[in-house]
């Protein structure tokens, strides 16, 4: 009788474990899917970080160029003012000569 009871209990436990195992299998599959999704997200994040680095570098380079252009423009403005003053002075001298 003990062996019959043991067999019965084993049978019941096996039957009860089947849906639990099936559920665990489904959970494993879902976790695999989540893991793959996270890998894709990691790859995207790496690309975004690389792009961000390139953008930052381009912005810094552009900023340096703008500063150089501003300096050149300021220098040209001073030259134009100097030439303008000379031109006015020369015109005044020419009027005095006439």
PDB file of N, CA and C in Angstrom:
ATOM      1  N   UNK A   1       0.816  -1.186   0.000  1.00  0.00           N
ATOM      2  CA  UNK A   1       0.000   0.000   0.000  1.00  0.00           C
ATOM      3  C   UNK A   1       0.862   1.254   0.000  1.00  0.00           C
ATOM      4  N   UNK A   2       1.925   1.205   0.711  1.00  0.00           N
ATOM      5  CA  UNK A   2       2.813   2.353   0.737  1.00  0.00           C
ATOM      6  C   UNK A   2       3.369   2.657  -0.646  1.00  0.00           C
ATOM      7  N   UNK A   3       3.706   1.618  -1.365  1.00  0.00           N
ATOM      8  CA  UNK A   3       4.235   1.841  -2.703  1.00  0.00           C
ATOM      9  C   UNK A   3       3.164   2.384  -3.636  1.00  0.00           C
ATOM     10  N   UNK A   4       1.940   1.927  -3.460  1.00  0.00           N
ATOM     11  CA  UNK A   4       0.840   2.450  -4.273  1.00  0.00           C
ATOM     12  C   UNK A   4       0.624   3.939  -3.978  1.00  0.00           C
ATOM     13  N   UNK A   5       0.677   4.273  -2.705  1.00  0.00           N
ATOM     14  CA  UNK A   5       0.501   5.662  -2.301  1.00  0.00           C
ATOM     15  C   UNK A   5       1.642   6.525  -2.837  1.00  0.00           C
ATOM     16  N   UNK A   6       2.831   6.005  -2.765  1.00  0.00           N
ATOM     17  CA  UNK A   6       4.003   6.724  -3.283  1.00  0.00           C
ATOM     18  C   UNK A   6       3.850   6.920  -4.790  1.00  0.00           C
ATOM     19  N   UNK A   7       3.457   5.900  -5.497  1.00  0.00           N
ATOM     20  CA  UNK A   7       3.250   5.981  -6.943  1.00  0.00           C
ATOM     21  C   UNK A   7       2.166   7.013  -7.273  1.00  0.00           C
ATOM     22  N   UNK A   8       1.102   6.987  -6.519  1.00  0.00           N
ATOM     23  CA  UNK A   8      -0.006   7.923  -6.725  1.00  0.00           C
ATOM     24  C   UNK A   8       0.463   9.359  -6.503  1.00  0.00           C
ATOM     25  N   UNK A   9       1.189   9.564  -5.426  1.00  0.00           N
ATOM     26  CA  UNK A   9       1.705  10.906  -5.128  1.00  0.00           C
ATOM     27  C   UNK A   9       2.669  11.381  -6.219  1.00  0.00           C
ATOM     28  N   UNK A  10       3.514  10.488  -6.675  1.00  0.00           N
ATOM     29  CA  UNK A  10       4.445  10.834  -7.758  1.00  0.00           C
ATOM     30  C   UNK A  10       3.674  11.207  -9.022  1.00  0.00           C
ATOM     31  N   UNK A  11       2.666  10.450  -9.316  1.00  0.00           N
ATOM     32  CA  UNK A  11       1.849  10.708 -10.497  1.00  0.00           C
ATOM     33  C   UNK A  11       1.156  12.068 -10.394  1.00  0.00           C
ATOM     34  N   UNK A  12       0.595  12.345  -9.235  1.00  0.00           N
ATOM     35  CA  UNK A  12      -0.094  13.626  -9.023  1.00  0.00           C
ATOM     36  C   UNK A  12       0.898  14.778  -9.129  1.00  0.00           C
ATOM     37  N   UNK A  13       2.045  14.600  -8.504  1.00  0.00           N
ATOM     38  CA  UNK A  13       3.067  15.661  -8.546  1.00  0.00           C
ATOM     39  C   UNK A  13       3.509  15.899  -9.986  1.00  0.00           C
ATOM     40  N   UNK A  14       3.737  14.835 -10.754  1.00  0.00           N
ATOM     41  CA  UNK A  14       4.141  14.992 -12.154  1.00  0.00           C
ATOM     42  C   UNK A  14       3.084  15.743 -12.947  1.00  0.00           C
ATOM     43  N   UNK A  15       1.833  15.415 -12.716  1.00  0.00           N
ATOM     44  CA  UNK A  15       0.749  16.095 -13.430  1.00  0.00           C
ATOM     45  C   UNK A  15       0.684  17.572 -13.049  1.00  0.00           C
ATOM     46  N   UNK A  16       0.918  17.847 -11.789  1.00  0.00           N
ATOM     47  CA  UNK A  16       0.873  19.231 -11.315  1.00  0.00           C
ATOM     48  C   UNK A  16       2.095  20.023 -11.788  1.00  0.00           C
ATOM     49  N   UNK A  17       3.200  19.354 -11.972  1.00  0.00           N
ATOM     50  CA  UNK A  17       4.437  20.024 -12.383  1.00  0.00           C
ATOM     51  C   UNK A  17       4.410  20.381 -13.872  1.00  0.00           C
ATOM     52  N   UNK A  18       3.702  19.624 -14.681  1.00  0.00           N
ATOM     53  CA  UNK A  18       3.672  19.857 -16.125  1.00  0.00           C
ATOM     54  C   UNK A  18       3.259  21.304 -16.459  1.00  0.00           C
ATOM     55  N   UNK A  19       2.131  21.825 -15.937  1.00  0.00           N
ATOM     56  CA  UNK A  19       1.781  23.208 -16.276  1.00  0.00           C
ATOM     57  C   UNK A  19       2.800  24.220 -15.738  1.00  0.00           C
ATOM     58  N   UNK A  20       3.399  23.909 -14.596  1.00  0.00           N
ATOM     59  CA  UNK A  20       4.415  24.808 -14.038  1.00  0.00           C
ATOM     60  C   UNK A  20       5.626  24.850 -14.972  1.00  0.00           C
ATOM     61  N   UNK A  21       6.048  23.692 -15.438  1.00  0.00           N
ATOM     62  CA  UNK A  21       7.183  23.622 -16.366  1.00  0.00           C
ATOM     63  C   UNK A  21       6.859  24.341 -17.678  1.00  0.00           C
ATOM     64  N   UNK A  22       5.637  24.142 -18.168  1.00  0.00           N
ATOM     65  CA  UNK A  22       5.226  24.827 -19.397  1.00  0.00           C
ATOM     66  C   UNK A  22       5.257  26.338 -19.212  1.00  0.00           C
ATOM     67  N   UNK A  23       4.763  26.775 -18.062  1.00  0.00           N
ATOM     68  CA  UNK A  23       4.763  28.216 -17.779  1.00  0.00           C
ATOM     69  C   UNK A  23       6.196  28.751 -17.683  1.00  0.00           C
ATOM     70  N   UNK A  24       7.046  27.989 -17.029  1.00  0.00           N
ATOM     71  CA  UNK A  24       8.456  28.393 -16.925  1.00  0.00           C
ATOM     72  C   UNK A  24       9.104  28.452 -18.307  1.00  0.00           C
ATOM     73  N   UNK A  25       8.763  27.517 -19.180  1.00  0.00           N
ATOM     74  CA  UNK A  25       9.292  27.533 -20.543  1.00  0.00           C
ATOM     75  C   UNK A  25       8.854  28.805 -21.275  1.00  0.00           C
ATOM     76  N   UNK A  26       7.567  29.167 -21.113  1.00  0.00           N
ATOM     77  CA  UNK A  26       7.066  30.391 -21.760  1.00  0.00           C
ATOM     78  C   UNK A  26       7.779  31.633 -21.198  1.00  0.00           C
ATOM     79  N   UNK A  27       7.998  31.631 -19.889  1.00  0.00           N
ATOM     80  CA  UNK A  27       8.701  32.756 -19.269  1.00  0.00           C
ATOM     81  C   UNK A  27      10.131  32.849 -19.810  1.00  0.00           C
ATOM     82  N   UNK A  28      10.790  31.708 -19.959  1.00  0.00           N
ATOM     83  CA  UNK A  28      12.148  31.686 -20.525  1.00  0.00           C
ATOM     84  C   UNK A  28      12.159  32.262 -21.938  1.00  0.00           C
ATOM     85  N   UNK A  29      11.168  31.880 -22.753  1.00  0.00           N
ATOM     86  CA  UNK A  29      11.077  32.395 -24.117  1.00  0.00           C
ATOM     87  C   UNK A  29      10.894  33.910 -24.118  1.00  0.00           C
ATOM     88  N   UNK A  30      10.015  34.383 -23.216  1.00  0.00           N
ATOM     89  CA  UNK A  30       9.780  35.830 -23.129  1.00  0.00           C
ATOM     90  C   UNK A  30      11.049  36.554 -22.681  1.00  0.00           C
ATOM     91  N   UNK A  31      11.751  35.975 -21.729  1.00  0.00           N
ATOM     92  CA  UNK A  31      12.995  36.587 -21.261  1.00  0.00           C
ATOM     93  C   UNK A  31      14.050  36.606 -22.359  1.00  0.00           C
ATOM     94  N   UNK A  32      14.087  35.555 -23.173  1.00  0.00           N
ATOM     95  CA  UNK A  32      15.004  35.556 -24.319  1.00  0.00           C
ATOM     96  C   UNK A  32      14.674  36.709 -25.260  1.00  0.00           C
ATOM     97  N   UNK A  33      13.384  36.920 -25.496  1.00  0.00           N
ATOM     98  CA  UNK A  33      12.954  38.026 -26.353  1.00  0.00           C
ATOM     99  C   UNK A  33      13.335  39.376 -25.764  1.00  0.00           C
ATOM    100  N   UNK A  34      13.157  39.506 -24.461  1.00  0.00           N
ATOM    101  CA  UNK A  34      13.533  40.751 -23.786  1.00  0.00           C
ATOM    102  C   UNK A  34      15.044  40.954 -23.888  1.00  0.00           C
ATOM    103  N   UNK A  35      15.798  39.881 -23.713  1.00  0.00           N
ATOM    104  CA  UNK A  35      17.255  39.963 -23.815  1.00  0.00           C
ATOM    105  C   UNK A  35      17.693  40.410 -25.196  1.00  0.00           C
ATOM    106  N   UNK A  36      17.063  39.865 -26.236  1.00  0.00           N
ATOM    107  CA  UNK A  36      17.392  40.276 -27.604  1.00  0.00           C
ATOM    108  C   UNK A  36      17.034  41.741 -27.824  1.00  0.00           C
ATOM    109  N   UNK A  37      15.900  42.143 -27.298  1.00  0.00           N
ATOM    110  CA  UNK A  37      15.483  43.540 -27.427  1.00  0.00           C
ATOM    111  C   UNK A  37      16.478  44.466 -26.727  1.00  0.00           C
ATOM    112  N   UNK A  38      16.941  44.069 -25.558  1.00  0.00           N
ATOM    113  CA  UNK A  38      17.922  44.874 -24.833  1.00  0.00           C
ATOM    114  C   UNK A  38      19.241  44.966 -25.590  1.00  0.00           C
ATOM    115  N   UNK A  39      19.633  43.883 -26.239  1.00  0.00           N
ATOM    116  CA  UNK A  39      20.856  43.920 -27.052  1.00  0.00           C
ATOM    117  C   UNK A  39      20.715  44.941 -28.177  1.00  0.00           C
ATOM    118  N   UNK A  40      19.568  44.924 -28.852  1.00  0.00           N
ATOM    119  CA  UNK A  40      19.312  45.915 -29.916  1.00  0.00           C
ATOM    120  C   UNK A  40      19.353  47.333 -29.358  1.00  0.00           C
ATOM    121  N   UNK A  41      18.779  47.507 -28.165  1.00  0.00           N
ATOM    122  CA  UNK A  41      18.776  48.836 -27.541  1.00  0.00           C
ATOM    123  C   UNK A  41      20.202  49.264 -27.207  1.00  0.00           C
ATOM    124  N   UNK A  42      21.007  48.324 -26.733  1.00  0.00           N
ATOM    125  CA  UNK A  42      22.404  48.638 -26.429  1.00  0.00           C
ATOM    126  C   UNK A  42      23.149  49.068 -27.687  1.00  0.00           C
ATOM    127  N   UNK A  43      22.912  48.369 -28.793  1.00  0.00           N
ATOM    128  CA  UNK A  43      23.550  48.726 -30.054  1.00  0.00           C
ATOM    129  C   UNK A  43      23.129  50.121 -30.501  1.00  0.00           C
ATOM    130  N   UNK A  44      21.855  50.428 -30.353  1.00  0.00           N
ATOM    131  CA  UNK A  44      21.369  51.761 -30.712  1.00  0.00           C
ATOM    132  C   UNK A  44      21.998  52.825 -29.831  1.00  0.00           C
ATOM    133  N   UNK A  45      22.101  52.528 -28.552  1.00  0.00           N
ATOM    134  CA  UNK A  45      22.692  53.480 -27.616  1.00  0.00           C
ATOM    135  C   UNK A  45      24.154  53.744 -27.970  1.00  0.00           C
ATOM    136  N   UNK A  46      24.872  52.704 -28.337  1.00  0.00           N
ATOM    137  CA  UNK A  46      26.271  52.873 -28.737  1.00  0.00           C
ATOM    138  C   UNK A  46      26.347  53.764 -29.969  1.00  0.00           C
ATOM    139  N   UNK A  47      25.461  53.531 -30.945  1.00  0.00           N
ATOM    140  CA  UNK A  47      25.447  54.368 -32.153  1.00  0.00           C
ATOM    141  C   UNK A  47      25.113  55.814 -31.816  1.00  0.00           C
ATOM    142  N   UNK A  48      24.158  56.012 -30.916  1.00  0.00           N
ATOM    143  CA  UNK A  48      23.780  57.371 -30.515  1.00  0.00           C
ATOM    144  C   UNK A  48      24.956  58.058 -29.834  1.00  0.00           C
ATOM    145  N   UNK A  49      25.657  57.333 -28.968  1.00  0.00           N
ATOM    146  CA  UNK A  49      26.815  57.914 -28.294  1.00  0.00           C
ATOM    147  C   UNK A  49      27.908  58.269 -29.300  1.00  0.00           C
ATOM    148  N   UNK A  50      28.120  57.408 -30.298  1.00  0.00           N
ATOM    149  CA  UNK A  50      29.109  57.712 -31.341  1.00  0.00           C
ATOM    150  C   UNK A  50      28.690  58.941 -32.136  1.00  0.00           C
ATOM    151  N   UNK A  51      27.413  59.006 -32.506  1.00  0.00           N
ATOM    152  CA  UNK A  51      26.904  60.156 -33.244  1.00  0.00           C
ATOM    153  C   UNK A  51      27.028  61.427 -32.410  1.00  0.00           C
ATOM    154  N   UNK A  52      26.730  61.313 -31.129  1.00  0.00           N
ATOM    155  CA  UNK A  52      26.825  62.472 -30.233  1.00  0.00           C
ATOM    156  C   UNK A  52      28.259  62.979 -30.185  1.00  0.00           C
ATOM    157  N   UNK A  53      29.212  62.062 -30.142  1.00  0.00           N
ATOM    158  CA  UNK A  53      30.619  62.454 -30.122  1.00  0.00           C
ATOM    159  C   UNK A  53      30.984  63.174 -31.420  1.00  0.00           C
ATOM    160  N   UNK A  54      30.513  62.655 -32.548  1.00  0.00           N
ATOM    161  CA  UNK A  54      30.799  63.297 -33.833  1.00  0.00           C
ATOM    162  C   UNK A  54      30.162  64.684 -33.912  1.00  0.00           C
ATOM    163  N   UNK A  55      28.936  64.801 -33.422  1.00  0.00           N
ATOM    164  CA  UNK A  55      28.242  66.089 -33.431  1.00  0.00           C
ATOM    165  C   UNK A  55      28.977  67.083 -32.542  1.00  0.00           C
ATOM    166  N   UNK A  56      29.391  66.639 -31.371  1.00  0.00           N
ATOM    167  CA  UNK A  56      30.123  67.520 -30.458  1.00  0.00           C
ATOM    168  C   UNK A  56      31.410  68.002 -31.109  1.00  0.00           C
ATOM    169  N   UNK A  57      32.110  67.097 -31.748  1.00  0.00           N
ATOM    170  CA  UNK A  57      33.352  67.455 -32.429  1.00  0.00           C
ATOM    171  C   UNK A  57      33.093  68.469 -33.538  1.00  0.00           C
ATOM    172  N   UNK A  58      32.025  68.250 -34.307  1.00  0.00           N
ATOM    173  CA  UNK A  58      31.683  69.180 -35.392  1.00  0.00           C
ATOM    174  C   UNK A  58      31.302  70.550 -34.841  1.00  0.00           C
ATOM    175  N   UNK A  59      30.572  70.571 -33.727  1.00  0.00           N
ATOM    176  CA  UNK A  59      30.175  71.845 -33.127  1.00  0.00           C
ATOM    177  C   UNK A  59      31.407  72.605 -32.643  1.00  0.00           C
ATOM    178  N   UNK A  60      32.322  71.904 -31.988  1.00  0.00           N
ATOM    179  CA  UNK A  60      33.546  72.552 -31.508  1.00  0.00           C
ATOM    180  C   UNK A  60      34.372  73.090 -32.674  1.00  0.00           C
ATOM    181  N   UNK A  61      34.476  72.307 -33.746  1.00  0.00           N
ATOM    182  CA  UNK A  61      35.214  72.746 -34.936  1.00  0.00           C
ATOM    183  C   UNK A  61      34.551  73.972 -35.554  1.00  0.00           C
ATOM    184  N   UNK A  62      33.227  73.932 -35.646  1.00  0.00           N
ATOM    185  CA  UNK A  62      32.483  75.070 -36.200  1.00  0.00           C
ATOM    186  C   UNK A  62      32.667  76.309 -35.325  1.00  0.00           C
ATOM    187  N   UNK A  63      32.650  76.120 -34.019  1.00  0.00           N
ATOM    188  CA  UNK A  63      32.842  77.239 -33.096  1.00  0.00           C
ATOM    189  C   UNK A  63      34.215  77.878 -33.307  1.00  0.00           C
ATOM    190  N   UNK A  64      35.246  77.062 -33.468  1.00  0.00           N
ATOM    191  CA  UNK A  64      36.582  77.595 -33.729  1.00  0.00           C
ATOM    192  C   UNK A  64      36.607  78.391 -35.027  1.00  0.00           C
ATOM    193  N   UNK A  65      35.957  77.868 -36.051  1.00  0.00           N
ATOM    194  CA  UNK A  65      35.925  78.574 -37.344  1.00  0.00           C
ATOM    195  C   UNK A  65      35.177  79.899 -37.233  1.00  0.00           C
ATOM    196  N   UNK A  66      34.080  79.903 -36.493  1.00  0.00           N
ATOM    197  CA  UNK A  66      33.306  81.136 -36.318  1.00  0.00           C
ATOM    198  C   UNK A  66      34.151  82.186 -35.596  1.00  0.00           C
ATOM    199  N   UNK A  67      34.884  81.756 -34.582  1.00  0.00           N
ATOM    200  CA  UNK A  67      35.748  82.688 -33.856  1.00  0.00           C
ATOM    201  C   UNK A  67      36.808  83.270 -34.788  1.00  0.00           C
ATOM    202  N   UNK A  68      37.389  82.434 -35.642  1.00  0.00           N
ATOM    203  CA  UNK A  68      38.391  82.925 -36.603  1.00  0.00           C
ATOM    204  C   UNK A  68      37.755  83.902 -37.593  1.00  0.00           C
ATOM    205  N   UNK A  69      36.555  83.569 -38.069  1.00  0.00           N
ATOM    206  CA  UNK A  69      35.862  84.455 -39.017  1.00  0.00           C
ATOM    207  C   UNK A  69      35.540  85.789 -38.354  1.00  0.00           C
ATOM    208  N   UNK A  70      35.090  85.759 -37.090  1.00  0.00           N
ATOM    209  CA  UNK A  70      34.814  87.001 -36.368  1.00  0.00           C
ATOM    210  C   UNK A  70      36.067  87.850 -36.265  1.00  0.00           C
ATOM    211  N   UNK A  71      37.187  87.228 -35.981  1.00  0.00           N
ATOM    212  CA  UNK A  71      38.453  87.953 -35.880  1.00  0.00           C
ATOM    213  C   UNK A  71      38.826  88.577 -37.217  1.00  0.00           C
ATOM    214  N   UNK A  72      38.669  87.802 -38.275  1.00  0.00           N
ATOM    215  CA  UNK A  72      38.974  88.328 -39.621  1.00  0.00           C
ATOM    216  C   UNK A  72      38.060  89.499 -39.954  1.00  0.00           C
ATOM    217  N   UNK A  73      36.770  89.367 -39.656  1.00  0.00           N
ATOM    218  CA  UNK A  73      35.817  90.443 -39.946  1.00  0.00           C
ATOM    219  C   UNK A  73      36.141  91.705 -39.156  1.00  0.00           C
ATOM    220  N   UNK A  74      36.520  91.537 -37.890  1.00  0.00           N
ATOM    221  CA  UNK A  74      36.889  92.699 -37.083  1.00  0.00           C
ATOM    222  C   UNK A  74      38.115  93.388 -37.670  1.00  0.00           C
ATOM    223  N   UNK A  75      39.081  92.594 -38.089  1.00  0.00           N
ATOM    224  CA  UNK A  75      40.287  93.142 -38.707  1.00  0.00           C
ATOM    225  C   UNK A  75      39.941  93.870 -40.012  1.00  0.00           C
ATOM    226  N   UNK A  76      39.097  93.268 -40.821  1.00  0.00           N
ATOM    227  CA  UNK A  76      38.683  93.902 -42.079  1.00  0.00           C
ATOM    228  C   UNK A  76      37.920  95.190 -41.803  1.00  0.00           C
ATOM    229  N   UNK A  77      37.105  95.193 -40.765  1.00  0.00           N
ATOM    230  CA  UNK A  77      36.354  96.400 -40.408  1.00  0.00           C
ATOM    231  C   UNK A  77      37.307  97.534 -40.030  1.00  0.00           C
ATOM    232  N   UNK A  78      38.333  97.211 -39.257  1.00  0.00           N
ATOM    233  CA  UNK A  78      39.324  98.236 -38.885  1.00  0.00           C
ATOM    234  C   UNK A  78      40.041  98.762 -40.123  1.00  0.00           C
ATOM    235  N   UNK A  79      40.389  97.871 -41.038  1.00  0.00           N
ATOM    236  CA  UNK A  79      41.070  98.278 -42.271  1.00  0.00           C
ATOM    237  C   UNK A  79      40.164  99.180 -43.095  1.00  0.00           C
ATOM    238  N   UNK A  80      38.894  98.816 -43.217  1.00  0.00           N
ATOM    239  CA  UNK A  80      37.945  99.633 -43.986  1.00  0.00           C
ATOM    240  C   UNK A  80      37.800 101.009 -43.357  1.00  0.00           C
ATOM    241  N   UNK A  81      37.710 101.071 -42.033  1.00  0.00           N
ATOM    242  CA  UNK A  81      37.614 102.363 -41.360  1.00  0.00           C
ATOM    243  C   UNK A  81      38.865 103.202 -41.608  1.00  0.00           C
ATOM    244  N   UNK A  82      40.039 102.580 -41.544  1.00  0.00           N
ATOM    245  CA  UNK A  82      41.293 103.277 -41.800  1.00  0.00           C
ATOM    246  C   UNK A  82      41.347 103.788 -43.236  1.00  0.00           C
ATOM    247  N   UNK A  83      40.974 102.917 -44.188  1.00  0.00           N
ATOM    248  CA  UNK A  83      40.976 103.326 -45.599  1.00  0.00           C
ATOM    249  C   UNK A  83      39.950 104.433 -45.848  1.00  0.00           C
ATOM    250  N   UNK A  84      38.822 104.336 -45.191  1.00  0.00           N
ATOM    251  CA  UNK A  84      37.791 105.366 -45.336  1.00  0.00           C
ATOM    252  C   UNK A  84      38.304 106.703 -44.828  1.00  0.00           C
ATOM    253  N   UNK A  85      38.962 106.673 -43.664  1.00  0.00           N
ATOM    254  CA  UNK A  85      39.515 107.913 -43.111  1.00  0.00           C
ATOM    255  C   UNK A  85      40.581 108.483 -44.036  1.00  0.00           C
ATOM    256  N   UNK A  86      41.429 107.643 -44.589  1.00  0.00           N
ATOM    257  CA  UNK A  86      42.462 108.104 -45.530  1.00  0.00           C
ATOM    258  C   UNK A  86      41.825 108.701 -46.787  1.00  0.00           C
ATOM    259  N   UNK A  87      40.785 108.039 -47.269  1.00  0.00           N
ATOM    260  CA  UNK A  87      40.113 108.530 -48.476  1.00  0.00           C
ATOM    261  C   UNK A  87      39.521 109.910 -48.240  1.00  0.00           C
ATOM    262  N   UNK A  88      38.886 110.085 -47.076  1.00  0.00           N
ATOM    263  CA  UNK A  88      38.298 111.391 -46.746  1.00  0.00           C
ATOM    264  C   UNK A  88      39.403 112.439 -46.637  1.00  0.00           C
ATOM    265  N   UNK A  89      40.513 112.074 -46.013  1.00  0.00           N
ATOM    266  CA  UNK A  89      41.646 112.990 -45.865  1.00  0.00           C
ATOM    267  C   UNK A  89      42.217 113.366 -47.229  1.00  0.00           C
ATOM    268  N   UNK A  90      42.349 112.367 -48.112  1.00  0.00           N
ATOM    269  CA  UNK A  90      42.885 112.635 -49.452  1.00  0.00           C
ATOM    270  C   UNK A  90      41.950 113.517 -50.254  1.00  0.00           C
ATOM    271  N   UNK A  91      40.640 113.266 -50.117  1.00  0.00           N
ATOM    272  CA  UNK A  91      39.672 114.138 -50.802  1.00  0.00           C
ATOM    273  C   UNK A  91      39.773 115.568 -50.306  1.00  0.00           C
ATOM    274  N   UNK A  92      39.961 115.752 -49.022  1.00  0.00           N
ATOM    275  CA  UNK A  92      40.096 117.089 -48.462  1.00  0.00           C
ATOM    276  C   UNK A  92      41.359 117.747 -48.974  1.00  0.00           C
ATOM    277  N   UNK A  93      42.434 117.001 -49.066  1.00  0.00           N
ATOM    278  CA  UNK A  93      43.678 117.564 -49.610  1.00  0.00           C
ATOM    279  C   UNK A  93      43.521 117.962 -51.061  1.00  0.00           C
ATOM    280  N   UNK A  94      42.831 117.109 -51.845  1.00  0.00           N
ATOM    281  CA  UNK A  94      42.608 117.432 -53.256  1.00  0.00           C
ATOM    282  C   UNK A  94      41.766 118.702 -53.397  1.00  0.00           C
ATOM    283  N   UNK A  95      40.785 118.900 -52.539  1.00  0.00           N
ATOM    284  CA  UNK A  95      39.967 120.105 -52.612  1.00  0.00           C
ATOM    285  C   UNK A  95      40.786 121.336 -52.251  1.00  0.00           C
ATOM    286  N   UNK A  96      41.731 121.197 -51.337  1.00  0.00           N
ATOM    287  CA  UNK A  96      42.583 122.330 -50.964  1.00  0.00           C
ATOM    288  C   UNK A  96      43.532 122.683 -52.091  1.00  0.00           C
ATOM    289  N   UNK A  97      43.957 121.667 -52.834  1.00  0.00           N
ATOM    290  CA  UNK A  97      44.900 121.893 -53.931  1.00  0.00           C
ATOM    291  C   UNK A  97      44.193 122.649 -55.060  1.00  0.00           C
ATOM    292  N   UNK A  98      42.962 122.361 -55.318  1.00  0.00           N
ATOM    293  CA  UNK A  98      42.232 122.960 -56.445  1.00  0.00           C
ATOM    294  C   UNK A  98      41.958 124.346 -56.132  1.00  0.00           C
TER     295      UNK A  98
END
